[in-house]
Amino acid sequence: MAVRKPVFKPYHQDQLMALPPTLEDLIPADHTVRVVNDVINAINIEPLLKAYHVRGGSNYHPLLLLKVLVYGYVTNIYSSRKLAEACRERVPFMWLSAMSKPDHNTINRFRGVRLKHALRSVFEEVVKLLAEEGLLSIDQVYTDGTKIEANANKYTFVWKKSIQTSKEKMKKQLDEIWNYAQRIAADEDLMPQPPTAVTINKENVKATVEKLNKVLAGNEQADKKVKAKLRYINKNFPANIAKYEHQEQILGERNSYSKTDTDATFMRMKEDHMLNGQLKPGYNVQISSSNQYIVNYTIHPNPTDTTTLKAHLEQHESSFGHAPKTLTADGGYGSEENYTLLEAKQTEAYVKYNTFDKGLELQLKSGDFFKLLKFA
């Protein structure tokens, strides 16, 4: 009886091919990489070309790098080193890059320097292309926001309220010394009120200290402790006030910011892994979508969605030349200012007001809601 042996397909690793396949042959016709290639080939990259200088050595073409970067993001590859490795080892990336092998520094420099100021233009070109293909609408959008935690230290922060409290304490100390100086001053040295009475700033603090020095310096009745306190104020207050004014300039209309990322504002996040409601530095990202495609995006330091709608609509107008004809959003955007804004822009608004659900609940309990349905 013959012994049966397993049968294997031919395997000759070193055998040469008379007609070896090209990279084009190895990419299926419906592969995602072909979609990325066609879309980027169809958009206008003129704003991206302006980021390059005429002088110097030759560069990798921005189309090549943009395709590699976008396809990498589509396939969840974000590291510049991994993207450079993919250009050497993965067939779709090798096809996109035409066998070019940009290193990780080139990819990172393109993403962080060249593409930084042209990203919005590239995004808008893609949205317009998809709109022309009928895949989305820039006239009917759905808007919502989400908070994204910043890559910043959670424990180094500046609070507006803390600055105001510190300035009030400084003003109180100056007022106490001023009142003391008034009591012991000669008639010709009497002063009506300190310069810091109205506003406490670097100039007013300096002027107040100078006047106090003039009264107390040659006065033998002046308490030594008061003079020592005045010397401390003279040494530290101007620098502290200058620091507070700089911090207030960074704060603007915000209530806080992180020292390691001054653009980030402390706000409550939906993902609270510590389960203690701790405020974290982050950004409020506003997104308008259509047919599950992102049409418009803006980034805000405001913790609440209500105050972001105006800037978000202005960005939509800047990108596409007009405001959307229809906007749908949740109750977080419901305010008199936003309703007035949407009406002025002739945008049909499907936006609940803040107390809509509570009012509906009261109607259900009282039975008024069912009476309305009966007469409808």
Short mmCIF file of C-alpha atoms in Angstrom, two decimals:
data_model
loop_
_atom_site.label_atom_id
_atom_site.label_comp_id
_atom_site.label_asym_id
_atom_site.label_seq_id
_atom_site.Cartn_x
_atom_site.Cartn_y
_atom_site.Cartn_z
CA MET A 1 0.00 0.00 0.00
CA ALA A 2 1.48 3.36 -1.12
CA VAL A 3 2.23 5.91 1.56
CA ARG A 4 0.24 9.09 1.02
CA LYS A 5 2.10 12.39 1.38
CA PRO A 6 0.69 15.91 1.72
CA VAL A 7 0.66 17.95 -1.49
CA PHE A 8 2.00 21.54 -1.45
CA LYS A 9 1.73 24.32 -3.99
CA PRO A 10 4.98 25.14 -5.81
CA TYR A 11 7.31 27.34 -3.79
CA HIS A 12 10.52 28.59 -5.41
CA GLN A 13 11.54 31.77 -3.66
CA ASP A 14 14.62 32.44 -5.79
CA GLN A 15 12.97 31.79 -9.16
CA LEU A 16 13.10 34.82 -11.49
CA MET A 17 9.96 36.06 -13.22
CA ALA A 18 9.98 36.75 -16.94
CA LEU A 19 7.37 39.54 -16.50
CA PRO A 20 7.49 40.70 -12.86
CA PRO A 21 4.34 42.54 -11.64
CA THR A 22 4.41 46.30 -11.14
CA LEU A 23 3.16 48.05 -8.02
CA GLU A 24 0.08 49.02 -10.05
CA ASP A 25 -0.72 45.32 -10.49
CA LEU A 26 -0.48 44.71 -6.76
CA ILE A 27 -3.07 47.36 -5.79
CA PRO A 28 -6.73 46.23 -6.19
CA ALA A 29 -8.95 48.57 -8.23
CA ASP A 30 -11.21 49.32 -5.24
CA HIS A 31 -8.43 49.85 -2.70
CA THR A 32 -8.67 52.84 -0.35
CA VAL A 33 -5.28 54.11 -1.44
CA ARG A 34 -6.65 54.76 -4.94
CA VAL A 35 -9.42 56.92 -3.49
CA VAL A 36 -6.88 59.01 -1.53
CA ASN A 37 -4.73 59.33 -4.67
CA ASP A 38 -7.63 60.45 -6.89
CA VAL A 39 -9.03 62.95 -4.39
CA ILE A 40 -5.69 64.68 -3.74
CA ASN A 41 -4.89 64.74 -7.46
CA ALA A 42 -8.18 66.58 -8.03
CA ILE A 43 -7.70 69.40 -5.51
CA ASN A 44 -5.86 72.69 -5.86
CA ILE A 45 -2.64 72.65 -3.81
CA GLU A 46 -1.47 76.14 -4.82
CA PRO A 47 -1.53 77.42 -1.18
CA LEU A 48 0.72 74.50 -0.23
CA LEU A 49 3.21 75.26 -3.02
CA LYS A 50 3.62 78.80 -1.65
CA ALA A 51 5.17 77.33 1.50
CA TYR A 52 8.27 76.37 -0.50
CA HIS A 53 11.21 78.66 -1.32
CA VAL A 54 12.71 79.07 -4.78
CA ARG A 55 16.27 78.84 -3.50
CA GLY A 56 17.92 75.78 -2.03
CA GLY A 57 18.07 72.12 -2.97
CA SER A 58 15.28 70.05 -4.49
CA ASN A 59 12.41 68.90 -2.26
CA TYR A 60 10.10 65.94 -2.27
CA HIS A 61 6.94 66.97 -4.11
CA PRO A 62 4.21 68.18 -1.72
CA LEU A 63 1.66 65.96 -3.52
CA LEU A 64 3.74 62.91 -2.60
CA LEU A 65 4.05 63.90 1.06
CA LEU A 66 0.41 64.94 1.34
CA LYS A 67 -0.77 61.61 -0.07
CA VAL A 68 1.51 59.66 2.27
CA LEU A 69 0.33 61.71 5.26
CA VAL A 70 -3.39 61.45 4.45
CA TYR A 71 -3.28 57.74 3.69
CA GLY A 72 -1.29 57.20 6.87
CA TYR A 73 -4.01 58.94 8.87
CA VAL A 74 -6.69 56.88 7.09
CA THR A 75 -4.88 53.68 8.15
CA ASN A 76 -4.16 54.94 11.70
CA ILE A 77 -0.45 55.60 11.18
CA TYR A 78 0.50 58.95 12.71
CA SER A 79 4.17 58.61 13.67
CA SER A 80 6.59 60.17 11.17
CA ARG A 81 9.00 57.27 11.73
CA LYS A 82 6.32 54.69 11.03
CA LEU A 83 5.25 56.61 7.90
CA ALA A 84 8.85 56.65 6.67
CA GLU A 85 9.08 52.91 7.37
CA ALA A 86 5.82 52.30 5.47
CA CYS A 87 7.24 54.09 2.40
CA ARG A 88 10.04 51.54 2.39
CA GLU A 89 8.06 48.39 3.20
CA ARG A 90 4.33 48.69 2.43
CA VAL A 91 3.07 48.35 -1.12
CA PRO A 92 0.30 51.03 -0.98
CA PHE A 93 2.74 53.61 0.40
CA MET A 94 5.42 52.59 -2.11
CA TRP A 95 2.87 53.06 -4.89
CA LEU A 96 1.79 56.48 -3.58
CA SER A 97 5.37 57.68 -3.18
CA ALA A 98 6.53 56.20 -6.52
CA MET A 99 9.24 54.30 -4.63
CA SER A 100 10.58 57.50 -3.05
CA LYS A 101 11.81 57.11 0.51
CA PRO A 102 11.37 60.36 2.51
CA ASP A 103 12.84 60.10 5.99
CA HIS A 104 10.96 60.89 9.19
CA ASN A 105 12.48 64.39 9.45
CA THR A 106 11.17 65.29 5.99
CA ILE A 107 7.68 64.04 6.83
CA ASN A 108 7.66 65.77 10.19
CA ARG A 109 8.91 69.06 8.73
CA PHE A 110 6.25 68.91 6.02
CA ARG A 111 3.50 68.28 8.57
CA GLY A 112 4.66 70.82 11.15
CA VAL A 113 5.95 73.64 8.91
CA ARG A 114 4.81 73.39 5.29
CA LEU A 115 1.30 72.05 5.86
CA LYS A 116 0.59 74.03 9.04
CA HIS A 117 -0.70 77.19 7.32
CA ALA A 118 -2.09 75.44 4.22
CA LEU A 119 -4.12 72.74 6.00
CA ARG A 120 -7.32 74.78 6.04
CA SER A 121 -7.08 75.45 2.28
CA VAL A 122 -6.46 71.75 1.53
CA PHE A 123 -9.42 70.78 3.74
CA GLU A 124 -11.71 73.29 2.00
CA GLU A 125 -10.69 72.01 -1.44
CA VAL A 126 -11.58 68.45 -0.43
CA VAL A 127 -14.96 69.57 0.95
CA LYS A 128 -15.76 71.48 -2.25
CA LEU A 129 -14.80 68.45 -4.35
CA LEU A 130 -17.08 66.17 -2.31
CA ALA A 131 -19.89 68.74 -2.60
CA GLU A 132 -19.51 68.79 -6.40
CA GLU A 133 -19.75 64.99 -6.40
CA GLY A 134 -23.00 65.25 -4.43
CA LEU A 135 -21.62 63.42 -1.40
CA LEU A 136 -22.30 66.27 1.04
CA SER A 137 -24.01 69.65 1.31
CA ILE A 138 -22.42 72.86 2.54
CA ASP A 139 -25.89 74.44 2.85
CA GLN A 140 -27.44 71.96 5.29
CA VAL A 141 -25.18 71.22 8.26
CA TYR A 142 -25.37 69.64 11.69
CA THR A 143 -23.22 71.31 14.33
CA ASP A 144 -21.94 70.01 17.64
CA GLY A 145 -18.87 70.40 19.82
CA THR A 146 -16.60 68.21 21.85
CA LYS A 147 -13.89 69.00 24.38
CA ILE A 148 -10.42 67.61 23.74
CA GLU A 149 -7.86 67.51 26.53
CA ALA A 150 -4.68 69.43 25.77
CA ASN A 151 -1.23 67.91 26.06
CA ALA A 152 -0.43 70.19 28.99
CA ASN A 153 0.35 70.01 32.69
CA LYS A 154 -2.87 69.70 34.73
CA TYR A 155 -1.35 71.29 37.82
CA THR A 156 0.29 74.47 36.47
CA PHE A 157 -2.48 76.97 35.86
CA VAL A 158 -3.43 80.63 36.09
CA TRP A 159 -6.90 81.74 37.22
CA LYS A 160 -8.35 85.18 36.57
CA LYS A 161 -10.11 85.18 39.94
CA SER A 162 -6.81 84.44 41.70
CA ILE A 163 -5.16 87.40 39.94
CA GLN A 164 -8.02 89.69 40.93
CA THR A 165 -7.79 88.50 44.55
CA SER A 166 -4.04 89.12 44.66
CA LYS A 167 -4.42 92.60 43.19
CA GLU A 168 -7.12 93.43 45.73
CA LYS A 169 -4.82 92.33 48.55
CA MET A 170 -2.05 94.55 47.17
CA LYS A 171 -4.46 97.47 46.94
CA LYS A 172 -5.60 96.88 50.51
CA GLN A 173 -2.01 96.93 51.80
CA LEU A 174 -1.28 100.15 49.94
CA ASP A 175 -4.48 101.73 51.28
CA GLU A 176 -3.53 100.81 54.85
CA ILE A 177 -0.10 102.44 54.53
CA TRP A 178 -1.66 105.42 52.76
CA ASN A 179 -4.16 105.96 55.59
CA TYR A 180 -1.36 105.62 58.14
CA ALA A 181 0.73 108.18 56.24
CA GLN A 182 -2.23 110.56 56.20
CA ARG A 183 -2.53 110.39 59.98
CA ILE A 184 1.11 111.29 60.67
CA ALA A 185 1.77 113.59 57.69
CA ALA A 186 2.20 117.34 58.05
CA ASP A 187 -0.56 119.54 56.67
CA GLU A 188 1.45 120.39 53.56
CA ASP A 189 2.04 116.67 52.85
CA LEU A 190 -1.63 115.62 53.03
CA MET A 191 -2.76 113.66 49.96
CA PRO A 192 -6.39 113.32 48.77
CA GLN A 193 -6.34 109.68 47.60
CA PRO A 194 -3.78 107.16 46.32
CA PRO A 195 -3.28 106.70 42.54
CA THR A 196 -4.30 103.06 43.05
CA ALA A 197 -7.78 104.10 44.27
CA VAL A 198 -9.25 103.80 40.76
CA THR A 199 -7.01 101.27 38.98
CA ILE A 200 -4.16 99.20 40.29
CA ASN A 201 -1.47 98.87 37.64
CA LYS A 202 2.30 99.11 37.42
CA GLU A 203 2.35 102.91 36.92
CA ASN A 204 -0.14 103.65 39.72
CA VAL A 205 1.67 101.39 42.18
CA LYS A 206 4.95 103.11 41.40
CA ALA A 207 3.38 106.58 41.81
CA THR A 208 1.77 105.56 45.12
CA VAL A 209 5.02 104.18 46.52
CA GLU A 210 6.93 107.32 45.51
CA LYS A 211 4.43 109.56 47.32
CA LEU A 212 4.49 107.35 50.41
CA ASN A 213 8.30 107.38 50.45
CA LYS A 214 8.24 111.17 50.25
CA VAL A 215 5.98 111.42 53.32
CA LEU A 216 7.43 108.61 55.47
CA ALA A 217 11.16 108.77 54.63
CA GLY A 218 11.96 111.91 56.69
CA ASN A 219 9.24 111.48 59.29
CA GLU A 220 10.66 110.40 62.65
CA GLN A 221 7.19 109.43 63.90
CA ALA A 222 6.81 106.79 61.21
CA ASP A 223 6.70 103.20 62.47
CA LYS A 224 9.75 101.14 61.44
CA LYS A 225 7.52 98.19 60.61
CA VAL A 226 5.51 100.36 58.20
CA LYS A 227 8.73 101.58 56.58
CA ALA A 228 9.94 97.97 56.21
CA LYS A 229 6.61 96.99 54.68
CA LEU A 230 6.88 99.89 52.25
CA ARG A 231 10.38 98.77 51.24
CA TYR A 232 9.00 95.28 50.59
CA ILE A 233 6.19 96.77 48.49
CA ASN A 234 8.65 98.93 46.58
CA LYS A 235 10.80 95.90 45.83
CA ASN A 236 8.13 93.33 44.91
CA PHE A 237 4.85 94.98 43.92
CA PRO A 238 5.91 96.52 40.55
CA ALA A 239 7.27 93.16 39.32
CA ASN A 240 4.17 91.30 40.59
CA ILE A 241 1.82 93.78 38.95
CA ALA A 242 3.75 93.47 35.66
CA LYS A 243 3.40 89.67 35.91
CA TYR A 244 -0.34 89.91 36.59
CA GLU A 245 -0.87 92.30 33.66
CA HIS A 246 0.97 89.90 31.35
CA GLN A 247 -1.18 87.02 32.59
CA GLU A 248 -4.37 89.05 32.10
CA GLN A 249 -3.28 89.82 28.55
CA ILE A 250 -2.93 86.08 27.87
CA LEU A 251 -6.27 85.34 29.56
CA GLY A 252 -8.29 87.81 27.49
CA GLU A 253 -11.95 86.91 28.06
CA ARG A 254 -11.10 83.52 29.58
CA ASN A 255 -11.10 82.58 33.25
CA SER A 256 -8.01 80.34 33.18
CA TYR A 257 -5.14 78.95 31.15
CA SER A 258 -2.37 76.39 31.46
CA LYS A 259 1.18 77.62 31.95
CA THR A 260 2.55 74.90 29.66
CA ASP A 261 -0.03 75.60 26.91
CA THR A 262 -1.32 79.14 27.23
CA ASP A 263 -3.99 78.59 24.55
CA ALA A 264 -5.65 75.82 26.58
CA THR A 265 -8.45 76.68 29.01
CA PHE A 266 -9.43 74.60 32.04
CA MET A 267 -12.81 72.96 31.48
CA ARG A 268 -14.77 69.86 32.43
CA MET A 269 -14.28 66.85 30.16
CA LYS A 270 -16.83 64.15 29.35
CA GLU A 271 -14.16 61.51 29.92
CA ASP A 272 -13.41 61.90 33.61
CA HIS A 273 -11.20 58.89 34.41
CA MET A 274 -10.59 60.20 37.95
CA LEU A 275 -14.36 60.54 38.55
CA ASN A 276 -13.94 63.71 40.59
CA GLY A 277 -15.08 66.40 38.16
CA GLN A 278 -11.55 67.78 37.95
CA LEU A 279 -11.04 70.60 35.48
CA LYS A 280 -8.44 69.86 32.81
CA PRO A 281 -6.73 72.06 30.20
CA GLY A 282 -8.42 71.57 26.85
CA TYR A 283 -10.08 72.99 23.76
CA ASN A 284 -13.68 73.12 22.60
CA VAL A 285 -13.68 71.78 19.04
CA GLN A 286 -16.74 72.71 16.98
CA ILE A 287 -17.59 70.58 13.94
CA SER A 288 -20.28 70.93 11.28
CA SER A 289 -21.06 67.79 9.33
CA SER A 290 -23.16 66.70 6.39
CA ASN A 291 -23.89 63.10 5.46
CA GLN A 292 -21.24 62.08 8.05
CA TYR A 293 -18.55 64.20 6.36
CA ILE A 294 -16.92 67.06 8.24
CA VAL A 295 -17.74 70.32 6.45
CA ASN A 296 -16.33 72.92 8.84
CA TYR A 297 -14.25 72.93 12.02
CA THR A 298 -13.13 75.58 14.50
CA ILE A 299 -11.20 75.43 17.78
CA HIS A 300 -12.23 77.59 20.75
CA PRO A 301 -11.04 78.30 24.29
CA ASN A 302 -14.65 78.77 25.46
CA PRO A 303 -15.93 75.92 27.68
CA THR A 304 -19.56 76.40 26.58
CA ASP A 305 -20.93 75.85 23.06
CA THR A 306 -23.23 78.88 23.22
CA THR A 307 -20.47 81.44 22.69
CA THR A 308 -18.75 79.55 19.87
CA LEU A 309 -21.47 79.66 17.20
CA LYS A 310 -20.72 83.16 15.89
CA ALA A 311 -17.05 82.44 15.16
CA HIS A 312 -17.97 79.03 13.74
CA LEU A 313 -20.43 80.54 11.26
CA GLU A 314 -17.93 83.24 10.30
CA GLN A 315 -15.43 80.51 9.42
CA HIS A 316 -18.08 78.78 7.27
CA GLU A 317 -18.69 82.05 5.43
CA SER A 318 -14.95 82.59 4.97
CA SER A 319 -14.51 79.07 3.57
CA PHE A 320 -17.52 78.86 1.26
CA GLY A 321 -18.63 82.45 0.68
CA HIS A 322 -21.99 82.24 2.50
CA ALA A 323 -23.61 80.97 5.68
CA PRO A 324 -25.40 77.59 5.65
CA LYS A 325 -29.07 77.71 4.69
CA THR A 326 -30.04 75.23 7.42
CA LEU A 327 -28.34 74.52 10.74
CA THR A 328 -29.29 71.85 13.25
CA ALA A 329 -27.81 71.85 16.76
CA ASP A 330 -28.66 70.80 20.30
CA GLY A 331 -29.84 72.92 23.23
CA GLY A 332 -26.29 73.94 24.10
CA TYR A 333 -26.48 76.56 21.33
CA GLY A 334 -29.92 77.87 22.29
CA SER A 335 -29.68 81.54 23.24
CA GLU A 336 -31.32 84.78 22.19
CA GLU A 337 -28.03 86.03 20.68
CA ASN A 338 -27.64 82.90 18.55
CA TYR A 339 -31.25 82.94 17.35
CA THR A 340 -30.84 86.60 16.37
CA LEU A 341 -27.54 85.81 14.63
CA LEU A 342 -29.02 82.94 12.60
CA GLU A 343 -32.03 85.04 11.64
CA ALA A 344 -29.76 87.87 10.46
CA LYS A 345 -27.81 85.42 8.28
CA GLN A 346 -31.09 84.00 6.91
CA THR A 347 -30.18 80.56 8.22
CA GLU A 348 -33.09 78.29 9.09
CA ALA A 349 -32.38 77.14 12.62
CA TYR A 350 -33.34 73.83 14.18
CA VAL A 351 -31.90 74.64 17.58
CA LYS A 352 -33.60 73.88 20.90
CA TYR A 353 -33.49 76.46 23.67
CA ASN A 354 -31.90 75.47 26.96
CA THR A 355 -35.10 74.80 28.90
CA PHE A 356 -36.95 73.02 26.06
CA ASP A 357 -36.82 69.55 27.64
CA LYS A 358 -37.79 70.87 31.07
CA GLY A 359 -40.75 72.75 29.59
CA LEU A 360 -41.83 69.66 27.65
CA GLU A 361 -41.67 67.59 30.82
CA LEU A 362 -43.90 70.07 32.64
CA GLN A 363 -46.38 70.00 29.75
CA LEU A 364 -46.48 66.21 29.86
CA LYS A 365 -47.16 66.25 33.60
CA SER A 366 -49.91 68.85 33.32
CA GLY A 367 -51.52 67.21 30.28
CA ASP A 368 -51.20 70.34 28.11
CA PHE A 369 -49.04 68.47 25.61
CA PHE A 370 -51.79 65.95 24.82
CA LYS A 371 -54.34 68.76 24.47
CA LEU A 372 -52.10 70.36 21.85
CA LEU A 373 -51.83 67.02 19.98
CA LYS A 374 -55.61 66.70 20.01
CA PHE A 375 -56.12 70.09 18.36
CA ALA A 376 -53.20 69.63 15.90
#
